[in-house]
Amino acid sequence: MYFTKGIATSGPFWIAFLAFLAISFRGFEKLKGFSFSLIIFASVTMAMFYPVYFVEVGDYKLSNLITPLIQLIMFGMGTSMSLGDFYGVVKTPKGVFIGLSAQILIMPLIGFVLASASGFSAEIAAGIILVGCSPSGLASNVMSYLAKANLALSITITAISTLLAPLFTPLLMRLLAGEFIEIDVLKMMWDIFKMVIIPIGAGLLFNRLLKGKAKWLDVAMPLVSMFGIAMIIVIITAAGRDSLLDIGGLLILIVLIHNISGYTIGYGYARLFRMSERDSRTIALEVGMQNSGLAAGIAKEMGKIATLGLAPAVFGPLMNISGSILASYWHKKGLKEGDSIKS
């Protein structure tokens, strides 16, 4: 179909191929980690071929769903957390401090350098910085578990960096992206607060009051979160389709450099402070894997989903693939005697 009638007619076959490949990967232990990423790629392909169906339904703009979806995902994060997740600050203060400082310094600065060198329009370039200024995401916890890293440290860094996002993300954006776009710090603080702090707080309260009484939620929320992330990426892709057709290849390359640089420099940063191999893997994953969903929500609240939201939309799928590969490599490599000693 592609060679005889053109790419436009081959859309359903590309979508079906990626969807069936994702399903088949579920049957192989070494490949099942890539299944979600393939579902995302199938969804993105659908949005690229048929964007009109993911921009509006009647008079309703589907971009209005992004903030509620982020809040639902953050609520799910809250239900999986407890106050014990924050005790890691006391148990391993060195690891938490190094992880948070790496999170605040490394990815925002790399994003600024890449955005400045990209030659993209101001809003698309600012989206690269926005990804770097976002906190780490739940995916880093999964990858830390697979990589035989320090899962407790990963959960603590993710939780604290997420709760600090209303403060640090707007300030970093004002400092690094202010020359690209206008940043209203107070508005961004409130936007992140209502997308992150309120739903996570509600989730924590829900978990405390109904702990052990809503086991169905533990099963449902990961699926809801995956659907929410996929839907957010589809909406952004559809909105920014024309821009992606123009700069998609270069944007993918820059986002991939951003992501891999985060792993590499994050790992080296941890080793510089004599962190154990196990903790260094954790910090590498925490730095390299950002909450692209939250970045997309911020872009939507700023009314720039089709430009500022493009880098987050590309970063999400690539991050999951690279993170799965890195986690699989570390899992196979294992830990030498003494590598697992806590820092």
mmCIF file of C-alpha atoms in Angstrom:
data_model
loop_
_atom_site.group_PDB
_atom_site.id
_atom_site.type_symbol
_atom_site.label_atom_id
_atom_site.label_comp_id
_atom_site.label_asym_id
_atom_site.label_seq_id
_atom_site.Cartn_x
_atom_site.Cartn_y
_atom_site.Cartn_z
ATOM 1 C CA MET A 1 0.000 0.000 0.000
ATOM 2 C CA TYR A 2 2.855 2.365 0.889
ATOM 3 C CA PHE A 3 4.727 1.860 -2.394
ATOM 4 C CA THR A 4 1.738 1.594 -4.722
ATOM 5 C CA LYS A 5 -0.779 4.116 -3.395
ATOM 6 C CA GLY A 6 1.273 6.386 -1.118
ATOM 7 C CA ILE A 7 1.782 6.793 2.599
ATOM 8 C CA ALA A 8 -1.698 8.243 3.235
ATOM 9 C CA THR A 9 -3.403 4.925 2.418
ATOM 10 C CA SER A 10 -1.016 2.826 4.499
ATOM 11 C CA GLY A 11 -1.946 4.424 7.839
ATOM 12 C CA PRO A 12 -4.276 1.671 9.121
ATOM 13 C CA PHE A 13 -1.631 -0.967 8.393
ATOM 14 C CA TRP A 14 1.124 0.898 10.280
ATOM 15 C CA ILE A 15 -1.216 1.382 13.254
ATOM 16 C CA ALA A 16 -2.304 -2.275 13.247
ATOM 17 C CA PHE A 17 1.287 -3.483 12.871
ATOM 18 C CA LEU A 18 2.484 -1.514 15.916
ATOM 19 C CA ALA A 19 -0.567 -2.508 17.990
ATOM 20 C CA PHE A 20 -0.186 -6.228 17.243
ATOM 21 C CA LEU A 21 3.564 -6.012 17.836
ATOM 22 C CA ALA A 22 2.863 -4.501 21.265
ATOM 23 C CA ILE A 23 0.467 -7.346 22.077
ATOM 24 C CA SER A 24 2.926 -10.013 20.893
ATOM 25 C CA PHE A 25 5.726 -8.510 23.000
ATOM 26 C CA ARG A 26 3.647 -9.213 26.113
ATOM 27 C CA GLY A 27 4.378 -12.910 25.585
ATOM 28 C CA PHE A 28 8.148 -12.523 25.938
ATOM 29 C CA GLU A 29 9.743 -11.730 29.287
ATOM 30 C CA LYS A 30 12.643 -9.796 27.731
ATOM 31 C CA LEU A 31 10.395 -7.766 25.428
ATOM 32 C CA LYS A 32 7.286 -7.078 27.510
ATOM 33 C CA GLY A 33 8.855 -3.917 28.916
ATOM 34 C CA PHE A 34 8.656 -2.375 25.436
ATOM 35 C CA SER A 35 4.955 -3.155 24.986
ATOM 36 C CA PHE A 36 3.710 0.143 26.438
ATOM 37 C CA SER A 37 6.142 2.143 24.292
ATOM 38 C CA LEU A 38 4.824 0.397 21.171
ATOM 39 C CA ILE A 39 1.255 1.217 22.192
ATOM 40 C CA ILE A 40 2.362 4.851 22.467
ATOM 41 C CA PHE A 41 3.937 4.703 19.005
ATOM 42 C CA ALA A 42 0.740 3.173 17.588
ATOM 43 C CA SER A 43 -1.247 5.998 19.199
ATOM 44 C CA VAL A 44 1.136 8.655 17.864
ATOM 45 C CA THR A 45 0.921 7.109 14.384
ATOM 46 C CA MET A 46 -2.876 7.306 14.586
ATOM 47 C CA ALA A 47 -2.674 10.982 15.555
ATOM 48 C CA MET A 48 -0.262 11.741 12.712
ATOM 49 C CA PHE A 49 -2.446 10.082 10.078
ATOM 50 C CA TYR A 50 -5.834 11.209 11.427
ATOM 51 C CA PRO A 51 -5.220 14.382 13.511
ATOM 52 C CA VAL A 52 -8.690 15.805 12.923
ATOM 53 C CA TYR A 53 -10.221 13.167 15.226
ATOM 54 C CA PHE A 54 -7.986 14.135 18.171
ATOM 55 C CA VAL A 55 -8.255 17.919 18.077
ATOM 56 C CA GLU A 56 -11.978 18.500 18.554
ATOM 57 C CA VAL A 57 -15.144 16.502 19.076
ATOM 58 C CA GLY A 58 -17.946 18.774 17.976
ATOM 59 C CA ASP A 59 -17.183 22.101 19.636
ATOM 60 C CA TYR A 60 -15.186 20.531 22.464
ATOM 61 C CA LYS A 61 -11.391 20.864 22.267
ATOM 62 C CA LEU A 62 -9.757 17.642 23.425
ATOM 63 C CA SER A 63 -6.783 19.614 24.763
ATOM 64 C CA ASN A 64 -9.095 20.502 27.675
ATOM 65 C CA LEU A 65 -8.725 16.875 28.824
ATOM 66 C CA ILE A 66 -4.987 17.209 29.473
ATOM 67 C CA THR A 67 -5.159 18.889 32.892
ATOM 68 C CA PRO A 68 -7.812 16.494 34.308
ATOM 69 C CA LEU A 69 -5.792 13.527 32.993
ATOM 70 C CA ILE A 70 -2.636 14.825 34.698
ATOM 71 C CA GLN A 71 -4.597 15.277 37.927
ATOM 72 C CA LEU A 72 -5.930 11.719 37.648
ATOM 73 C CA ILE A 73 -2.407 10.356 37.113
ATOM 74 C CA MET A 74 -1.100 12.354 40.085
ATOM 75 C CA PHE A 75 -4.001 11.091 42.214
ATOM 76 C CA GLY A 76 -2.968 7.560 41.278
ATOM 77 C CA MET A 77 0.583 8.388 42.309
ATOM 78 C CA GLY A 78 -0.735 9.623 45.657
ATOM 79 C CA THR A 79 -2.717 6.418 46.286
ATOM 80 C CA SER A 80 0.469 4.379 45.797
ATOM 81 C CA MET A 81 2.424 6.530 48.270
ATOM 82 C CA SER A 82 2.534 6.822 52.026
ATOM 83 C CA LEU A 83 4.328 9.007 54.525
ATOM 84 C CA GLY A 84 6.918 6.240 54.739
ATOM 85 C CA ASP A 85 8.113 7.199 51.259
ATOM 86 C CA PHE A 86 9.437 10.440 52.720
ATOM 87 C CA TYR A 87 11.331 8.792 55.570
ATOM 88 C CA GLY A 88 14.081 8.079 53.070
ATOM 89 C CA VAL A 89 15.247 11.655 53.607
ATOM 90 C CA VAL A 90 16.212 10.658 57.136
ATOM 91 C CA LYS A 91 17.512 7.199 56.248
ATOM 92 C CA THR A 92 19.658 8.193 53.254
ATOM 93 C CA PRO A 93 20.024 11.990 53.323
ATOM 94 C CA LYS A 94 23.176 11.956 51.188
ATOM 95 C CA GLY A 95 21.533 10.004 48.367
ATOM 96 C CA VAL A 96 18.395 12.151 48.417
ATOM 97 C CA PHE A 97 20.353 15.412 48.443
ATOM 98 C CA ILE A 98 22.643 14.321 45.594
ATOM 99 C CA GLY A 99 19.682 13.019 43.594
ATOM 100 C CA LEU A 100 17.661 16.229 44.023
ATOM 101 C CA SER A 101 20.637 18.474 43.246
ATOM 102 C CA ALA A 102 21.311 16.433 40.095
ATOM 103 C CA GLN A 103 17.635 16.746 39.147
ATOM 104 C CA ILE A 104 17.667 20.519 39.575
ATOM 105 C CA LEU A 105 21.020 21.176 37.866
ATOM 106 C CA ILE A 106 21.696 18.660 35.101
ATOM 107 C CA MET A 107 18.596 18.321 32.903
ATOM 108 C CA PRO A 108 17.590 22.036 32.951
ATOM 109 C CA LEU A 109 21.123 23.094 31.899
ATOM 110 C CA ILE A 110 21.369 20.430 29.178
ATOM 111 C CA GLY A 111 17.921 21.489 27.955
ATOM 112 C CA PHE A 112 19.006 25.129 27.797
ATOM 113 C CA VAL A 113 22.157 24.286 25.787
ATOM 114 C CA LEU A 114 20.249 22.070 23.343
ATOM 115 C CA ALA A 115 17.407 24.585 22.952
ATOM 116 C CA SER A 116 19.861 27.409 22.267
ATOM 117 C CA ALA A 117 21.675 25.355 19.624
ATOM 118 C CA SER A 118 18.579 23.839 17.985
ATOM 119 C CA GLY A 119 17.533 26.745 15.787
ATOM 120 C CA PHE A 120 13.879 25.958 16.549
ATOM 121 C CA SER A 121 11.244 28.643 17.017
ATOM 122 C CA ALA A 122 11.202 30.156 20.512
ATOM 123 C CA GLU A 123 8.214 28.195 21.823
ATOM 124 C CA ILE A 124 9.385 24.791 20.554
ATOM 125 C CA ALA A 125 12.887 25.454 21.949
ATOM 126 C CA ALA A 126 11.373 26.442 25.301
ATOM 127 C CA GLY A 127 9.581 23.063 25.346
ATOM 128 C CA ILE A 128 12.977 21.328 25.454
ATOM 129 C CA ILE A 129 13.900 23.383 28.531
ATOM 130 C CA LEU A 130 10.490 22.661 30.061
ATOM 131 C CA VAL A 131 11.149 18.909 29.913
ATOM 132 C CA GLY A 132 14.475 19.461 31.683
ATOM 133 C CA CYS A 133 12.876 21.604 34.396
ATOM 134 C CA SER A 134 10.206 18.998 35.204
ATOM 135 C CA PRO A 135 10.560 16.523 38.093
ATOM 136 C CA SER A 136 11.265 12.824 37.624
ATOM 137 C CA GLY A 137 8.323 10.581 36.787
ATOM 138 C CA LEU A 138 6.904 7.280 38.027
ATOM 139 C CA ALA A 139 8.561 5.445 35.132
ATOM 140 C CA SER A 140 11.924 5.939 36.841
ATOM 141 C CA ASN A 141 10.690 3.862 39.806
ATOM 142 C CA VAL A 142 9.789 0.956 37.530
ATOM 143 C CA MET A 143 13.125 1.149 35.726
ATOM 144 C CA SER A 144 15.029 1.344 39.033
ATOM 145 C CA TYR A 145 13.350 -1.875 40.122
ATOM 146 C CA LEU A 146 14.249 -3.611 36.839
ATOM 147 C CA ALA A 147 17.826 -2.269 36.941
ATOM 148 C CA LYS A 148 18.446 -3.677 40.455
ATOM 149 C CA ALA A 149 18.928 -0.114 41.656
ATOM 150 C CA ASN A 150 17.833 1.389 44.985
ATOM 151 C CA LEU A 151 14.043 1.416 44.621
ATOM 152 C CA ALA A 152 13.425 3.073 47.998
ATOM 153 C CA LEU A 153 15.767 5.942 47.087
ATOM 154 C CA SER A 154 14.111 6.243 43.660
ATOM 155 C CA ILE A 155 10.630 6.520 45.175
ATOM 156 C CA THR A 156 11.820 9.124 47.705
ATOM 157 C CA ILE A 157 13.536 11.301 45.070
ATOM 158 C CA THR A 158 10.509 11.076 42.753
ATOM 159 C CA ALA A 159 8.106 11.991 45.558
ATOM 160 C CA ILE A 160 10.129 14.949 46.848
ATOM 161 C CA SER A 161 11.067 16.333 43.413
ATOM 162 C CA THR A 162 7.384 16.151 42.424
ATOM 163 C CA LEU A 163 6.269 18.007 45.550
ATOM 164 C CA LEU A 164 8.976 20.643 44.984
ATOM 165 C CA ALA A 165 7.938 21.130 41.337
ATOM 166 C CA PRO A 166 5.562 24.077 42.038
ATOM 167 C CA LEU A 167 8.574 26.001 43.347
ATOM 168 C CA PHE A 168 11.544 24.896 41.247
ATOM 169 C CA THR A 169 9.984 24.363 37.804
ATOM 170 C CA PRO A 170 8.656 27.968 37.422
ATOM 171 C CA LEU A 171 11.862 29.501 38.810
ATOM 172 C CA LEU A 172 14.076 27.405 36.527
ATOM 173 C CA MET A 173 11.860 28.190 33.541
ATOM 174 C CA ARG A 174 12.044 31.913 34.312
ATOM 175 C CA LEU A 175 15.842 31.708 34.600
ATOM 176 C CA LEU A 176 16.549 29.506 31.568
ATOM 177 C CA ALA A 177 13.564 29.915 29.224
ATOM 178 C CA GLY A 178 12.765 33.562 29.936
ATOM 179 C CA GLU A 179 14.643 34.664 26.828
ATOM 180 C CA PHE A 180 12.504 32.357 24.666
ATOM 181 C CA ILE A 181 8.994 32.950 26.020
ATOM 182 C CA GLU A 182 7.294 35.021 28.704
ATOM 183 C CA ILE A 183 7.051 33.129 32.005
ATOM 184 C CA ASP A 184 4.457 34.114 34.607
ATOM 185 C CA VAL A 185 6.073 32.484 37.658
ATOM 186 C CA LEU A 186 3.128 32.836 40.040
ATOM 187 C CA LYS A 187 0.605 31.503 37.528
ATOM 188 C CA MET A 188 2.848 28.546 36.703
ATOM 189 C CA MET A 189 3.267 27.830 40.422
ATOM 190 C CA TRP A 190 -0.505 27.707 40.830
ATOM 191 C CA ASP A 191 -0.987 25.603 37.684
ATOM 192 C CA ILE A 192 1.520 23.011 38.934
ATOM 193 C CA PHE A 193 0.093 23.143 42.470
ATOM 194 C CA LYS A 194 -3.401 22.259 41.253
ATOM 195 C CA MET A 195 -2.077 19.567 38.882
ATOM 196 C CA VAL A 196 0.319 17.976 41.390
ATOM 197 C CA ILE A 197 -0.064 18.872 45.056
ATOM 198 C CA ILE A 198 -3.875 18.801 45.346
ATOM 199 C CA PRO A 199 -4.408 15.409 43.608
ATOM 200 C CA ILE A 200 -1.377 13.778 45.298
ATOM 201 C CA GLY A 201 -2.650 15.059 48.658
ATOM 202 C CA ALA A 202 -6.079 13.600 47.884
ATOM 203 C CA GLY A 203 -4.446 10.304 46.897
ATOM 204 C CA LEU A 204 -2.409 10.173 50.123
ATOM 205 C CA LEU A 205 -5.560 10.856 52.158
ATOM 206 C CA PHE A 206 -7.471 8.216 50.211
ATOM 207 C CA ASN A 207 -4.682 5.693 50.834
ATOM 208 C CA ARG A 208 -4.572 6.491 54.557
ATOM 209 C CA LEU A 209 -8.331 6.239 55.087
ATOM 210 C CA LEU A 210 -9.003 3.235 52.838
ATOM 211 C CA LYS A 211 -5.714 1.344 53.022
ATOM 212 C CA GLY A 212 -6.335 -2.308 52.172
ATOM 213 C CA LYS A 213 -10.023 -1.670 51.432
ATOM 214 C CA ALA A 214 -9.715 -0.708 47.749
ATOM 215 C CA LYS A 215 -7.374 -3.297 46.254
ATOM 216 C CA TRP A 216 -9.051 -2.813 42.882
ATOM 217 C CA LEU A 217 -7.506 0.653 42.792
ATOM 218 C CA ASP A 218 -3.983 -0.797 42.915
ATOM 219 C CA VAL A 219 -4.804 -2.757 39.772
ATOM 220 C CA ALA A 220 -6.782 -0.046 38.004
ATOM 221 C CA MET A 221 -4.590 3.031 38.533
ATOM 222 C CA PRO A 222 -1.505 1.825 36.577
ATOM 223 C CA LEU A 223 -3.805 1.062 33.623
ATOM 224 C CA VAL A 224 -5.574 4.401 33.975
ATOM 225 C CA SER A 225 -2.193 6.168 34.149
ATOM 226 C CA MET A 226 -0.966 4.430 30.990
ATOM 227 C CA PHE A 227 -4.168 5.330 29.148
ATOM 228 C CA GLY A 228 -3.907 8.926 30.403
ATOM 229 C CA ILE A 229 -0.309 9.311 29.233
ATOM 230 C CA ALA A 230 -1.146 7.795 25.838
ATOM 231 C CA MET A 231 -4.139 10.130 25.439
ATOM 232 C CA ILE A 232 -2.088 13.209 26.369
ATOM 233 C CA ILE A 233 0.612 12.347 23.826
ATOM 234 C CA VAL A 234 -1.998 11.694 21.113
ATOM 235 C CA ILE A 235 -3.712 15.056 21.703
ATOM 236 C CA ILE A 236 -0.406 16.958 21.611
ATOM 237 C CA THR A 237 0.757 15.083 18.508
ATOM 238 C CA ALA A 238 -2.478 15.865 16.679
ATOM 239 C CA ALA A 239 -2.317 19.542 17.660
ATOM 240 C CA GLY A 240 1.316 19.915 16.576
ATOM 241 C CA ARG A 241 1.259 17.566 13.578
ATOM 242 C CA ASP A 242 2.305 20.157 11.004
ATOM 243 C CA SER A 243 5.274 21.292 13.096
ATOM 244 C CA LEU A 244 6.308 17.679 13.695
ATOM 245 C CA LEU A 245 6.299 16.989 9.951
ATOM 246 C CA ASP A 246 8.702 19.910 9.498
ATOM 247 C CA ILE A 247 11.114 19.324 12.402
ATOM 248 C CA GLY A 248 10.224 15.864 13.712
ATOM 249 C CA GLY A 249 13.511 14.164 12.837
ATOM 250 C CA LEU A 250 15.702 16.860 14.378
ATOM 251 C CA LEU A 251 13.457 17.165 17.453
ATOM 252 C CA ILE A 252 13.680 13.397 18.041
ATOM 253 C CA LEU A 253 17.486 13.574 17.807
ATOM 254 C CA ILE A 254 17.741 16.501 20.256
ATOM 255 C CA VAL A 255 15.307 14.924 22.711
ATOM 256 C CA LEU A 256 17.246 11.643 22.556
ATOM 257 C CA ILE A 257 20.524 13.487 23.244
ATOM 258 C CA HIS A 258 18.830 15.229 26.183
ATOM 259 C CA ASN A 259 17.569 11.935 27.586
ATOM 260 C CA ILE A 260 20.808 9.946 27.196
ATOM 261 C CA SER A 261 22.907 12.848 28.497
ATOM 262 C CA GLY A 262 20.730 12.808 31.616
ATOM 263 C CA TYR A 263 21.524 9.128 32.239
ATOM 264 C CA THR A 264 25.233 9.560 31.542
ATOM 265 C CA ILE A 265 25.896 12.759 33.462
ATOM 266 C CA GLY A 266 23.547 11.731 36.276
ATOM 267 C CA TYR A 267 25.483 8.493 36.748
ATOM 268 C CA GLY A 268 28.836 10.294 36.610
ATOM 269 C CA TYR A 269 27.580 12.953 39.047
ATOM 270 C CA ALA A 270 26.631 10.274 41.566
ATOM 271 C CA ARG A 271 29.961 8.455 41.196
ATOM 272 C CA LEU A 272 31.759 11.779 41.672
ATOM 273 C CA PHE A 273 30.267 11.874 45.169
ATOM 274 C CA ARG A 274 31.317 8.248 45.791
ATOM 275 C CA MET A 275 27.801 6.842 45.661
ATOM 276 C CA SER A 276 27.515 3.067 45.394
ATOM 277 C CA GLU A 277 26.837 1.457 42.013
ATOM 278 C CA ARG A 278 23.272 0.710 43.098
ATOM 279 C CA ASP A 279 22.550 4.295 44.132
ATOM 280 C CA SER A 280 24.338 5.704 41.060
ATOM 281 C CA ARG A 281 22.021 3.700 38.796
ATOM 282 C CA THR A 282 19.064 5.124 40.700
ATOM 283 C CA ILE A 283 20.197 8.724 40.293
ATOM 284 C CA ALA A 284 20.995 8.191 36.587
ATOM 285 C CA LEU A 285 17.423 6.998 35.982
ATOM 286 C CA GLU A 286 15.910 9.741 38.150
ATOM 287 C CA VAL A 287 17.794 12.413 36.189
ATOM 288 C CA GLY A 288 17.229 10.990 32.701
ATOM 289 C CA MET A 289 13.527 10.120 33.064
ATOM 290 C CA GLN A 290 11.388 13.242 33.434
ATOM 291 C CA ASN A 291 7.674 13.710 34.024
ATOM 292 C CA SER A 292 6.824 14.597 30.431
ATOM 293 C CA GLY A 293 3.115 14.382 31.236
ATOM 294 C CA LEU A 294 3.388 17.222 33.734
ATOM 295 C CA ALA A 295 5.422 19.228 31.205
ATOM 296 C CA ALA A 296 2.613 18.732 28.691
ATOM 297 C CA GLY A 297 0.072 19.895 31.265
ATOM 298 C CA ILE A 298 2.086 23.070 31.885
ATOM 299 C CA ALA A 299 2.246 23.690 28.121
ATOM 300 C CA LYS A 300 -1.530 23.337 27.928
ATOM 301 C CA GLU A 301 -2.109 25.724 30.826
ATOM 302 C CA MET A 302 0.101 28.264 29.013
ATOM 303 C CA GLY A 303 -2.024 27.871 25.870
ATOM 304 C CA LYS A 304 0.914 26.591 23.797
ATOM 305 C CA ILE A 305 0.164 22.886 23.505
ATOM 306 C CA ALA A 306 1.002 22.696 19.778
ATOM 307 C CA THR A 307 4.485 24.202 20.228
ATOM 308 C CA LEU A 308 5.693 24.155 23.845
ATOM 309 C CA GLY A 309 4.125 20.699 24.228
ATOM 310 C CA LEU A 310 5.954 19.032 21.324
ATOM 311 C CA ALA A 311 9.206 18.190 23.132
ATOM 312 C CA PRO A 312 7.352 16.580 26.083
ATOM 313 C CA ALA A 313 5.258 14.534 23.631
ATOM 314 C CA VAL A 314 8.405 13.207 21.914
ATOM 315 C CA PHE A 315 10.375 12.771 25.158
ATOM 316 C CA GLY A 316 7.831 10.411 26.772
ATOM 317 C CA PRO A 317 7.958 7.481 24.315
ATOM 318 C CA LEU A 318 11.723 7.785 23.727
ATOM 319 C CA MET A 319 12.383 7.905 27.474
ATOM 320 C CA ASN A 320 10.485 4.672 28.045
ATOM 321 C CA ILE A 321 12.391 2.856 25.302
ATOM 322 C CA SER A 322 15.855 4.088 26.345
ATOM 323 C CA GLY A 323 15.045 3.502 30.020
ATOM 324 C CA SER A 324 13.911 -0.071 29.296
ATOM 325 C CA ILE A 325 17.107 -0.789 27.367
ATOM 326 C CA LEU A 326 19.329 0.663 30.098
ATOM 327 C CA ALA A 327 17.428 -1.137 32.871
ATOM 328 C CA SER A 328 17.666 -4.453 30.977
ATOM 329 C CA TYR A 329 21.419 -3.974 30.509
ATOM 330 C CA TRP A 330 21.957 -3.253 34.209
ATOM 331 C CA HIS A 331 19.688 -6.139 35.182
ATOM 332 C CA LYS A 332 21.779 -8.587 33.154
ATOM 333 C CA LYS A 333 25.028 -7.064 34.408
ATOM 334 C CA GLY A 334 23.923 -7.444 38.018
ATOM 335 C CA LEU A 335 25.806 -6.037 40.998
ATOM 336 C CA LYS A 336 29.290 -6.989 42.142
ATOM 337 C CA GLU A 337 29.956 -7.701 45.788
ATOM 338 C CA GLY A 338 30.033 -4.388 47.633
ATOM 339 C CA ASP A 339 28.144 -2.503 44.893
ATOM 340 C CA SER A 340 24.902 -2.643 46.848
ATOM 341 C CA ILE A 341 26.307 -1.052 49.990
ATOM 342 C CA LYS A 342 24.198 1.949 50.883
ATOM 343 C CA SER A 343 25.782 5.361 50.622
#
